[in-house]
mmCIF file of C-alpha atoms in Angstrom:
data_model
loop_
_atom_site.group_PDB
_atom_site.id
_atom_site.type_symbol
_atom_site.label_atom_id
_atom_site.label_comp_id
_atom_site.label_asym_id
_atom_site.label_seq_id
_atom_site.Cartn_x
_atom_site.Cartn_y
_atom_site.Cartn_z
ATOM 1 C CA UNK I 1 30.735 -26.180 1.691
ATOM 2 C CA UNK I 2 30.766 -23.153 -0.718
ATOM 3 C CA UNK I 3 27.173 -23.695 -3.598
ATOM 4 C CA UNK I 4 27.191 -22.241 -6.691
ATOM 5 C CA UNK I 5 24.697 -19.733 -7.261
ATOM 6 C CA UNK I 6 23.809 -17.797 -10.337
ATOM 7 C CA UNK I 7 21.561 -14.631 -10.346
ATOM 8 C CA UNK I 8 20.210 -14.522 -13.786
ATOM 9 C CA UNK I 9 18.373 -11.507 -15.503
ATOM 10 C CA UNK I 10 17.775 -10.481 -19.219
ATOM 11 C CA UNK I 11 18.914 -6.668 -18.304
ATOM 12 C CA UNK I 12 21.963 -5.576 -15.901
ATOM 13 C CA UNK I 13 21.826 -1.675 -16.829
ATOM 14 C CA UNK I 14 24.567 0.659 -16.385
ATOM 15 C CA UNK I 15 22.033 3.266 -15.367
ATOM 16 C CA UNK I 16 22.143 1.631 -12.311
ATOM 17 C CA UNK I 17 18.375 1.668 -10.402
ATOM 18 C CA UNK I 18 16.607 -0.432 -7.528
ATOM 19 C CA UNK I 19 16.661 -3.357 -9.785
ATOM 20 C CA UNK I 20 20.342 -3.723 -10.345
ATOM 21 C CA UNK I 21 21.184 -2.572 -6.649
ATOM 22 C CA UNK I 22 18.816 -5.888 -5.812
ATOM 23 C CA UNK I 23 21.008 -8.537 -7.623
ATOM 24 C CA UNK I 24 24.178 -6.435 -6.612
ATOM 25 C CA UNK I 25 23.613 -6.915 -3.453
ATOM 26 C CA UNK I 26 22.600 -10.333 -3.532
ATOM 27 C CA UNK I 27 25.920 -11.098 -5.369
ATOM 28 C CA UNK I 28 28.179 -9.185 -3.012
ATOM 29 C CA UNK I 29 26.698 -10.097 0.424
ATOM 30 C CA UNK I 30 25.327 -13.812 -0.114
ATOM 31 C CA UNK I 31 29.405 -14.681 -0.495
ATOM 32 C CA UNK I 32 29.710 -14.310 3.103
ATOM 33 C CA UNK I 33 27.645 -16.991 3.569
ATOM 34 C CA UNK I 34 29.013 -19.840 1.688
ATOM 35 C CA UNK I 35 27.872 -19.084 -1.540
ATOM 36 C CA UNK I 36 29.692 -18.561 -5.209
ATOM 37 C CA UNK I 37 27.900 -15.922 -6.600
ATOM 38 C CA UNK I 38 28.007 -15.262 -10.294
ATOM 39 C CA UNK I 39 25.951 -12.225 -12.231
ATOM 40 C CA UNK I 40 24.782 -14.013 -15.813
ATOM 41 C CA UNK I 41 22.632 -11.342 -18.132
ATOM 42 C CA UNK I 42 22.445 -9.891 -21.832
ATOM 43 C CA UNK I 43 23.928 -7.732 -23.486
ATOM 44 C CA UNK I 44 20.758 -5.966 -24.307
ATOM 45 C CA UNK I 45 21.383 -3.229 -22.617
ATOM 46 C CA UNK I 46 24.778 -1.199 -21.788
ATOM 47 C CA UNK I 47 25.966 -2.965 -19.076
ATOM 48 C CA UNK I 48 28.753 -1.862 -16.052
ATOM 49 C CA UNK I 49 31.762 -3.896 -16.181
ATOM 50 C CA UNK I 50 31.839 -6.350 -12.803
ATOM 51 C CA UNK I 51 34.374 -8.693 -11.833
ATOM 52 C CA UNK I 52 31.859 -11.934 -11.213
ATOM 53 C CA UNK I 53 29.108 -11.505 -13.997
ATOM 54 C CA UNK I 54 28.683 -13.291 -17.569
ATOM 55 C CA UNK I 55 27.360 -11.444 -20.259
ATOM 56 C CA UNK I 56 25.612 -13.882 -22.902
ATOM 57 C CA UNK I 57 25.305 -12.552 -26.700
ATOM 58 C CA UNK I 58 21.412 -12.087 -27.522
ATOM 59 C CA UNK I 59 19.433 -11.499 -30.716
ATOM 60 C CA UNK I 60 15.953 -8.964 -31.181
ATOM 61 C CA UNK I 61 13.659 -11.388 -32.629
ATOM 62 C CA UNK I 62 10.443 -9.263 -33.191
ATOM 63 C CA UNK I 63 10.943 -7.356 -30.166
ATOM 64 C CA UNK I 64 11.636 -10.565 -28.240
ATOM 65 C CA UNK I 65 15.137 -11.108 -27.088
ATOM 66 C CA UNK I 66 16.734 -14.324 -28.025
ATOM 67 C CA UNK I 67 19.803 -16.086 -26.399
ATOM 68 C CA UNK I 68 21.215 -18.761 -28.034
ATOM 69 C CA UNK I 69 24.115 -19.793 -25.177
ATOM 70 C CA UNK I 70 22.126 -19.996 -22.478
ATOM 71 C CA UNK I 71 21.371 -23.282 -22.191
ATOM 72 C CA UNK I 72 25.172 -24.410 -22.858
ATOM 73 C CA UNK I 73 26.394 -21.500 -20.775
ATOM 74 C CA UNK I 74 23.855 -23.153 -17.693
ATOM 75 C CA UNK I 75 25.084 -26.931 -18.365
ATOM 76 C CA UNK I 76 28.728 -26.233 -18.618
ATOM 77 C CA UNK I 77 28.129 -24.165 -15.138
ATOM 78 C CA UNK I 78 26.123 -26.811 -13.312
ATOM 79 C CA UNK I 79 25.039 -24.962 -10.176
ATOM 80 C CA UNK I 80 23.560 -25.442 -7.227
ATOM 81 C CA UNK I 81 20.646 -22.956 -7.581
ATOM 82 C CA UNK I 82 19.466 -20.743 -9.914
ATOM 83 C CA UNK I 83 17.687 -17.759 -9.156
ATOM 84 C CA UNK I 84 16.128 -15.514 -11.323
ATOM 85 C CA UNK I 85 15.306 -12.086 -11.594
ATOM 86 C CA UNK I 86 12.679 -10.554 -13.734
ATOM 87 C CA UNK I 87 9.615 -11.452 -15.993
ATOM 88 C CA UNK I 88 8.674 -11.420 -19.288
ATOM 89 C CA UNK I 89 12.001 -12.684 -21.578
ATOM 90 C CA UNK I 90 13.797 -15.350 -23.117
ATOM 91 C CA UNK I 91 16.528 -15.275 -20.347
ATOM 92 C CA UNK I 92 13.588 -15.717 -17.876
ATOM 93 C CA UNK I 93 11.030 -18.393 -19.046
ATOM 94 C CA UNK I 94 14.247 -20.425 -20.475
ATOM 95 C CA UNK I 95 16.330 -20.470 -17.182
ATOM 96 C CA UNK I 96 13.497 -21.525 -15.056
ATOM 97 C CA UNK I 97 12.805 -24.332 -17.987
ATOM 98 C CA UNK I 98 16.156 -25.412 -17.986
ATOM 99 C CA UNK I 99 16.385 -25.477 -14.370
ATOM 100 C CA UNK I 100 13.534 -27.496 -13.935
ATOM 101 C CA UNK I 101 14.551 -30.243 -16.491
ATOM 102 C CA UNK I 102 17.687 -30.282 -15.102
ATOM 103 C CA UNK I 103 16.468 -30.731 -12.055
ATOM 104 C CA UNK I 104 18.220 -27.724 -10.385
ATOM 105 C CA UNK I 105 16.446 -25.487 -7.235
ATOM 106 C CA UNK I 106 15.131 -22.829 -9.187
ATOM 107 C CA UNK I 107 13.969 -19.457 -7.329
ATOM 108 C CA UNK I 108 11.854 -16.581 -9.273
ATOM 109 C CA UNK I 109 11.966 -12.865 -8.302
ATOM 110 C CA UNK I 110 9.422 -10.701 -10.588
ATOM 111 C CA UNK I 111 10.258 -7.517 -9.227
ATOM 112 C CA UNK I 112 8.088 -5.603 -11.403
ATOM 113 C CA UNK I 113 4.488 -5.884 -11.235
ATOM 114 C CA UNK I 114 3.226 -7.505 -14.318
ATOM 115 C CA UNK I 115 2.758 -6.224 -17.920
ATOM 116 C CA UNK I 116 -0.219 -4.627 -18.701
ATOM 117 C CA UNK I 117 0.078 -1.296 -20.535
ATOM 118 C CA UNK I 118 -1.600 -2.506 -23.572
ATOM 119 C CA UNK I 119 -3.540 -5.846 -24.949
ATOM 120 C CA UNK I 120 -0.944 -7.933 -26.064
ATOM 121 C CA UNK I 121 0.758 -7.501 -23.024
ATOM 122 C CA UNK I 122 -1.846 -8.221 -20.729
ATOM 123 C CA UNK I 123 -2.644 -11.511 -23.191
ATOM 124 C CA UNK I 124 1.051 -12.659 -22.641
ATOM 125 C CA UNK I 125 1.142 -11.803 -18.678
ATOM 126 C CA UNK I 126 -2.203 -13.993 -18.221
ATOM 127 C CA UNK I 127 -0.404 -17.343 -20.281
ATOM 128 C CA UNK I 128 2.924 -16.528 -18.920
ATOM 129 C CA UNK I 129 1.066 -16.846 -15.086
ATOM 130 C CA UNK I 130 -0.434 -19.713 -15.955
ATOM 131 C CA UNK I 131 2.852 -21.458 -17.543
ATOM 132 C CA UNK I 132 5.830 -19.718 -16.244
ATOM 133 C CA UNK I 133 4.643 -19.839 -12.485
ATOM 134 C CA UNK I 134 5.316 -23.927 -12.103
ATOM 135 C CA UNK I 135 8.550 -24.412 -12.911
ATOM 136 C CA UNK I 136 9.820 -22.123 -10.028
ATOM 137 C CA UNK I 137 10.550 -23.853 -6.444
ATOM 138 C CA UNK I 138 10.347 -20.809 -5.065
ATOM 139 C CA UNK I 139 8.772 -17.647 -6.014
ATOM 140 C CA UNK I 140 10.002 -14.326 -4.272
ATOM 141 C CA UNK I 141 7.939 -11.393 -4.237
ATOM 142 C CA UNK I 142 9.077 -7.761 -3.113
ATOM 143 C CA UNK I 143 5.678 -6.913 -1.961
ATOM 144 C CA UNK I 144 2.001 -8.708 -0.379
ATOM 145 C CA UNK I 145 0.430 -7.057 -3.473
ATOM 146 C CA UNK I 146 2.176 -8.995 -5.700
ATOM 147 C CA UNK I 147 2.364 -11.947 -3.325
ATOM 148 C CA UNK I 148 -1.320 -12.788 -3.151
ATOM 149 C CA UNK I 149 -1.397 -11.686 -7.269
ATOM 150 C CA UNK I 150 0.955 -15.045 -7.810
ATOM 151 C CA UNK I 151 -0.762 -17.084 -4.997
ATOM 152 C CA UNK I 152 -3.742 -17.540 -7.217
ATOM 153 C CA UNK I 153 -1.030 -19.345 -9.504
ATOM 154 C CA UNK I 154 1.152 -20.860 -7.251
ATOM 155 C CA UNK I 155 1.670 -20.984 -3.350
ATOM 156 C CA UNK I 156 5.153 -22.008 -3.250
ATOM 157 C CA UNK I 157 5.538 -18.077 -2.575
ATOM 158 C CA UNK I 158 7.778 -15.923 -0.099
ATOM 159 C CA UNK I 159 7.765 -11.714 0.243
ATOM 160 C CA UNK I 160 10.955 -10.507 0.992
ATOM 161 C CA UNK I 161 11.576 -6.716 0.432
ATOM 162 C CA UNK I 162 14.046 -4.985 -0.971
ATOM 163 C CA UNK I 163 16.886 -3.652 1.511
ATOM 164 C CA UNK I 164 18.806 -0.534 2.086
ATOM 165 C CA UNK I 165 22.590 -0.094 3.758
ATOM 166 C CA UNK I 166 21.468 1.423 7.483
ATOM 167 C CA UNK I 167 25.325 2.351 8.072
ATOM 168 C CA UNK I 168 24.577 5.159 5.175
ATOM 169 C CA UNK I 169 21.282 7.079 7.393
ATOM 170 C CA UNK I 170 22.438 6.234 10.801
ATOM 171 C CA UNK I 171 24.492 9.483 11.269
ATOM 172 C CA UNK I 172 21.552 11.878 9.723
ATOM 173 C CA UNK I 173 20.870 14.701 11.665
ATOM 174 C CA UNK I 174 17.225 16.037 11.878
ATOM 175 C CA UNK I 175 17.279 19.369 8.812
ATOM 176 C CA UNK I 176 14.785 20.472 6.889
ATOM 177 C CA UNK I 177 15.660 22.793 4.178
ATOM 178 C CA UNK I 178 12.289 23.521 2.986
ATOM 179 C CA UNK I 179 12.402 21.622 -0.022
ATOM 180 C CA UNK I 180 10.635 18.562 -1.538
ATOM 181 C CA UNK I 181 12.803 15.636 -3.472
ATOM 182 C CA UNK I 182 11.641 13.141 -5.723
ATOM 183 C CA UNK I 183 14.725 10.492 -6.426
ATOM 184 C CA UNK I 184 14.736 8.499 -9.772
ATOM 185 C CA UNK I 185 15.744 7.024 -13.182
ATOM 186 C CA UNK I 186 14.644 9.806 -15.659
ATOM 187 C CA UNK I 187 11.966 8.474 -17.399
ATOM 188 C CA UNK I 188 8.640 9.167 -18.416
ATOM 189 C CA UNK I 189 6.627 6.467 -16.321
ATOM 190 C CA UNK I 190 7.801 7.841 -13.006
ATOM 191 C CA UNK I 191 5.833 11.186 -13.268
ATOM 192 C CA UNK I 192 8.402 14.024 -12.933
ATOM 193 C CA UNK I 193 5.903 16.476 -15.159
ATOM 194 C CA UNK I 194 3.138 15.429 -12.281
ATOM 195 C CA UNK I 195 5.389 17.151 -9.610
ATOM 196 C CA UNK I 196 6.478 19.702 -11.591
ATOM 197 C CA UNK I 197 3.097 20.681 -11.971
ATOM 198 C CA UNK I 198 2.693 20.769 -8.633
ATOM 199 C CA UNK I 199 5.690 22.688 -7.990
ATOM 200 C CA UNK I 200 3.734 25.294 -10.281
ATOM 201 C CA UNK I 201 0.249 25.330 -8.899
ATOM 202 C CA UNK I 202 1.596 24.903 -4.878
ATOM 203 C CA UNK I 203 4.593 27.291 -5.423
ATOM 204 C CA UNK I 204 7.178 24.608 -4.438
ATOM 205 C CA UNK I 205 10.709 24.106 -4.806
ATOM 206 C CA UNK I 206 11.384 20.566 -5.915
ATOM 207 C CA UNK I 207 14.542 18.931 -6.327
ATOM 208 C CA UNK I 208 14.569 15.628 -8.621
ATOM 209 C CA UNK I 209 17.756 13.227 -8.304
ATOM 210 C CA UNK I 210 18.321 10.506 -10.865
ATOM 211 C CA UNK I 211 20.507 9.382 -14.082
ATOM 212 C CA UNK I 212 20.235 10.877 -17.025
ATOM 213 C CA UNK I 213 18.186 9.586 -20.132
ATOM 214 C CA UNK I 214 16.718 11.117 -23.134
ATOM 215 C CA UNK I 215 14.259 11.921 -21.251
ATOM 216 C CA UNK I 216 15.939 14.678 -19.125
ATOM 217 C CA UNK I 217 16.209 16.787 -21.880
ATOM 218 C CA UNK I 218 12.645 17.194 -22.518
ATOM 219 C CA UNK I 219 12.308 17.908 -18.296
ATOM 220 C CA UNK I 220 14.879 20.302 -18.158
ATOM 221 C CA UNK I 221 13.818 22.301 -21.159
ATOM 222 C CA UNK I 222 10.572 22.469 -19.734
ATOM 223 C CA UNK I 223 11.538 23.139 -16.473
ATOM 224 C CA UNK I 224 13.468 26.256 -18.263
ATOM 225 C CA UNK I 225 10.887 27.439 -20.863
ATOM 226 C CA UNK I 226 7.837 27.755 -17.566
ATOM 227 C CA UNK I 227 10.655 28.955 -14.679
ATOM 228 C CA UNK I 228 9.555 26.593 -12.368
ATOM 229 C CA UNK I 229 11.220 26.131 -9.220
ATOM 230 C CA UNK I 230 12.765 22.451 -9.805
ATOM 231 C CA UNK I 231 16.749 21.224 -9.690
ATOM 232 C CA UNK I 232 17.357 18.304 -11.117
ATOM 233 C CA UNK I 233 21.252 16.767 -10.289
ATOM 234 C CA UNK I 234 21.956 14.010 -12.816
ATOM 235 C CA UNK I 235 23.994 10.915 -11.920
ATOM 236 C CA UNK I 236 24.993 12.323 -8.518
ATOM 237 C CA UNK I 237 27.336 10.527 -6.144
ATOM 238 C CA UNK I 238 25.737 8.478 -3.806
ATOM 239 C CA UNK I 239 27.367 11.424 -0.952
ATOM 240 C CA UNK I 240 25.727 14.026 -2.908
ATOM 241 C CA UNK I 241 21.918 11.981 -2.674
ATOM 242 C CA UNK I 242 22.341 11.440 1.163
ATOM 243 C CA UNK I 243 23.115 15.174 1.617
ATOM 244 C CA UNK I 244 19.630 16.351 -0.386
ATOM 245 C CA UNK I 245 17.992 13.535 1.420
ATOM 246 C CA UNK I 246 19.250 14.870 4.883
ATOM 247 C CA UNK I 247 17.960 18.274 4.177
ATOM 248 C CA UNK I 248 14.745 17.889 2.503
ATOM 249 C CA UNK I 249 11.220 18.373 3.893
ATOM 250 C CA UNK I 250 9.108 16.315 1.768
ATOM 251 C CA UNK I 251 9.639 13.022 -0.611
ATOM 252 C CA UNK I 252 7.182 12.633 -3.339
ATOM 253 C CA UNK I 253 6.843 9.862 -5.578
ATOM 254 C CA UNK I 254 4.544 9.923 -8.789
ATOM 255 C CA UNK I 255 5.690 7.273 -10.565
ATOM 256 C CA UNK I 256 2.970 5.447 -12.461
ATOM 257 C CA UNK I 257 4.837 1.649 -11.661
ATOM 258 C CA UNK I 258 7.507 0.018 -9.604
ATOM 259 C CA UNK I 259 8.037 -3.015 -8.566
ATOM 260 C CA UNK I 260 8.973 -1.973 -5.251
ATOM 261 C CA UNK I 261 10.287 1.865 -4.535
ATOM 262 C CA UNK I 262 13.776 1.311 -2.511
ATOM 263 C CA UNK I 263 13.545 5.286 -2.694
ATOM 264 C CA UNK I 264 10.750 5.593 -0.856
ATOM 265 C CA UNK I 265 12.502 3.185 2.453
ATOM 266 C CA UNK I 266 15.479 5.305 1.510
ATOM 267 C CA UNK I 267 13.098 8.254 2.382
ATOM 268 C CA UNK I 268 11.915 6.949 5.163
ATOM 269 C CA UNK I 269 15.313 5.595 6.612
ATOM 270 C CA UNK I 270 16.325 9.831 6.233
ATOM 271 C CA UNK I 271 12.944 10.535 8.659
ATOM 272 C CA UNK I 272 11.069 12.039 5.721
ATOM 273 C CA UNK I 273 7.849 12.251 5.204
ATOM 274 C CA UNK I 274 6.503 10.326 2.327
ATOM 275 C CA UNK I 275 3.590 10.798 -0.286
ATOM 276 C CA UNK I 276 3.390 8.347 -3.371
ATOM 277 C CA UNK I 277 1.085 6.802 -5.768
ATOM 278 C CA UNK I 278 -0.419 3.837 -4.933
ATOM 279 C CA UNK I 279 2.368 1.319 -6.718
ATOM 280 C CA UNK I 280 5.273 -1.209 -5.176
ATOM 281 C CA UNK I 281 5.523 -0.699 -1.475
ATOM 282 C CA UNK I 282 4.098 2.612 -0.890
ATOM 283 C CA UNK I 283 0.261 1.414 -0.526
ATOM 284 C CA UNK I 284 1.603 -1.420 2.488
ATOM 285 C CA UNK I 285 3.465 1.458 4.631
ATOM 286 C CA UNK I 286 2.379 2.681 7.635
ATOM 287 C CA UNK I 287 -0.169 5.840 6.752
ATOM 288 C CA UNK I 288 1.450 7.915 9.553
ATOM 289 C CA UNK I 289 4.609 7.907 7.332
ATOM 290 C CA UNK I 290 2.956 7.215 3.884
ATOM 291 C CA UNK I 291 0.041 9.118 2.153
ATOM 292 C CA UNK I 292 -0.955 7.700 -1.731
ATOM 293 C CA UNK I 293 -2.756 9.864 -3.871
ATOM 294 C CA UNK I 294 -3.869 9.472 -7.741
ATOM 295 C CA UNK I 295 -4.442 12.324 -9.105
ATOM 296 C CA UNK I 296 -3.468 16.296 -9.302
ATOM 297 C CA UNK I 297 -5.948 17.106 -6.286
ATOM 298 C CA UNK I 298 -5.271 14.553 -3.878
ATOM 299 C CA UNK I 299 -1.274 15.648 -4.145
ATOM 300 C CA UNK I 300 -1.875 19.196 -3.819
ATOM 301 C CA UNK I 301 -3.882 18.275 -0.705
ATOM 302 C CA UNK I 302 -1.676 15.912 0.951
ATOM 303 C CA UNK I 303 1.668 18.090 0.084
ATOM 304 C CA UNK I 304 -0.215 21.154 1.926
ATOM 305 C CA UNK I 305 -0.814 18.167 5.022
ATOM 306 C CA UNK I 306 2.446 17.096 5.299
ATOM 307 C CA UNK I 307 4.419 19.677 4.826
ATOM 308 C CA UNK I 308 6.129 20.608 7.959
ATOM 309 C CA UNK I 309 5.829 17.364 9.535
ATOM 310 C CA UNK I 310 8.784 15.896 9.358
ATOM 311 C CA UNK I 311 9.902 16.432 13.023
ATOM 312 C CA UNK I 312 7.110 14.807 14.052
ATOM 313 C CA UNK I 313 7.765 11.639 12.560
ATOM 314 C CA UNK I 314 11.550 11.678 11.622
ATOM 315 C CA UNK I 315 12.816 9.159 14.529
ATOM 316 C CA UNK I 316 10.279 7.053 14.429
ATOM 317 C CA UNK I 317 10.337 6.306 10.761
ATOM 318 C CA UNK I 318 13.834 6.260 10.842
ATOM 319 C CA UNK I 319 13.395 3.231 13.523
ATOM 320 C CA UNK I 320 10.539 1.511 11.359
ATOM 321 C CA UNK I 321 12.622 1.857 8.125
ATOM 322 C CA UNK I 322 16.143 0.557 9.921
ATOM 323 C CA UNK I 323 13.752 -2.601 11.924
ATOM 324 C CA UNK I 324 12.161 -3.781 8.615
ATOM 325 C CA UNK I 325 14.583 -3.454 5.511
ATOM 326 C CA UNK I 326 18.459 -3.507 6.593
ATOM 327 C CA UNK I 327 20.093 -5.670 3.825
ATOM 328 C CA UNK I 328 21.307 -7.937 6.558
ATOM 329 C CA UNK I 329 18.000 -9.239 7.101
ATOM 330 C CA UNK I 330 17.377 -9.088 3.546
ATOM 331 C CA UNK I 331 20.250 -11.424 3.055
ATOM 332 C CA UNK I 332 19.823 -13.803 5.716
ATOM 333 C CA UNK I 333 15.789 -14.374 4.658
ATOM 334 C CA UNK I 334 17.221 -15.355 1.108
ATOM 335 C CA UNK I 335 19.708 -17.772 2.805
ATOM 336 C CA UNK I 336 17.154 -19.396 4.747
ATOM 337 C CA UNK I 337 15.164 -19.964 1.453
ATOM 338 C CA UNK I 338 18.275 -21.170 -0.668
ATOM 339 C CA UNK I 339 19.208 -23.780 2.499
ATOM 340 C CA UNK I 340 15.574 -25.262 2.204
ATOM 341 C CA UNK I 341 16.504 -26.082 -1.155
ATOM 342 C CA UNK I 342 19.607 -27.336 -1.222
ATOM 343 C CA UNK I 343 20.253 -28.577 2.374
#
């Protein structure tokens, strides 16, 4: 019996990152096991065009995004489950509230960790625990960390990472270039003047992979004005990632949040060596594969340590990477949590 399942989220960007790869996937793969899969988000954002997924017309109240056909849109659907994805929105609190008036299986995925950059924030994150967190059957974290964070609201709670596509690492060869990568969207929270700092001070050639923004005109104008030794390709093919992966000697990570870091199990999965700050997944990684640091010091230091080593580890954290987060078991862990619901 096919059940109707819709993967709601207030932003579906067409700067495609971890988040959107998530529900993606989730849309794709979950059809092979019974399930009608429909993509329902806002229009927010610039969104890619998919065959499958409802865009819904919202307003900027105030900086809060308001959606006026989501309720009707949710009715005239009547699905089996909903599950959602994100925190902090309209789309979000609503769908779970109509969900659980409607008396519909609801499921939650945060993804991020919560909001806290500034006072307001952390105000509405503390009510929003408190109120959002019981209308959910089901939350879904991405990490422990943020699994025992909602526990102390609710303990209907499940961590199931995020997944990569084995098929794409399995034919890497062991090469190391000589060079260190750093893989992300362009943006100012994940720390790109951090490494190229470092490139500076350690005499290091970086190269930084991710989609463009307005941001990657300030880093590349920088990177120009100081000659430092950093390439950054800009919306790459997915080919063109795999190859830098393949060949690269160190991935570093200074991003200052994520809500999980499918680049640094992408990383891994290509047997490199890995050194991150301390947010998403990095901190619950095995530390013979995984280093954090926090500041300027600490990186220098653990670049310096790891450095050369990826021979030494490059099977075996291609093995721990391809045993823990293949999308297949990805997949059939949400399945298992949709049938409780539903039957």
């Amino acid at each position: 019996m096919t059940r109707k399942l819709l993967l709601i989220t207030r932003n579906f960007s067409k700067v495609w990152g971890g988040f959107e790869e998530h529900v993606f996937r989730l849309f794709k793969m979950l059809r092979n096991y019974g399930f009608d899969t429909k993509i329902v988000t806002t229009d927010i954002l610039e969104y890619p065009k998919i065959k499958g997924m409802k865009v819904l017309k919202s307003f900027n109240l105030f900086g809060y995004c308001y959606t006026p056909e989501l309720l009707k849109f949710i009715v005239k659907e009547n699905p089996d489950i909903i599950h959602v994805h994100g925190w902090g929105s309209y789309v979000i609190e609503k769908s779970l509230f109509i969900g659980k008036n409607l008396g519909i299986p609801t499921v939650l995925t945060p993804h991020e960790f919560f909001h806290k950059e500034n006072l307001i924030k952390k105000i509405y994150t503390a009510i929003n625990k408190r109120l959002l967190l019981k209308y959910p059957d089901v939350v879904i974290t991405l990490t422990r960390r943020q699994k025992l964070e909602i526990e102390r609201f609710t303990k209907k709670c499940i961590t199931i990472p995020n997944g990569i596509d084995i098929k794409e690492f399995e034919k890497m060869r062991f090469k190391d270039l000589g060079y260190l990568i750093s893989v992300g969207r362009l943006e100012k929270y994940k720390g790109f003047d951090m490494i190229l700092n470092m490139s500076k001070r350690l005499r290091k050639k970086v190269v930084i992979v991710g989609r463009k923004t307005n941001y990657y005109f300030k880093l590349i104008n920088r990177i120009r004005k100081e000659g430092i030794d950093v390439k950054v390709y800009t919306n790459a093919s997915r080919q063109t990632l795999l190859k830098l992966l393949e060949g690269a000697s160190l991935f570093v990570s200074a991003s200052k949040k994520e809500g999980f870091g499918i680049s640094i199990i992408e990383a891994l999965a290509s047997g490199l060596p890995v050194i991150s700050t301390p947010v998403g997944v990095a901190p619950e990684l095995p530390k013979e594969f995984v280093r954090t640091f926090r500041h300027d010091e600490e990186l220098d230091k653990l670049v310096e340590e790891f450095y050369g080593k990826k021979k030494e580890i490059f099977k075996s954290a291609r093995r721990y990477a391809f045993k823990n987060f293949s999308w297949e078991s990805v997949i059939k862990r949400h399945v298992e949590v949709y049938n409780s619901l539903v039957g």
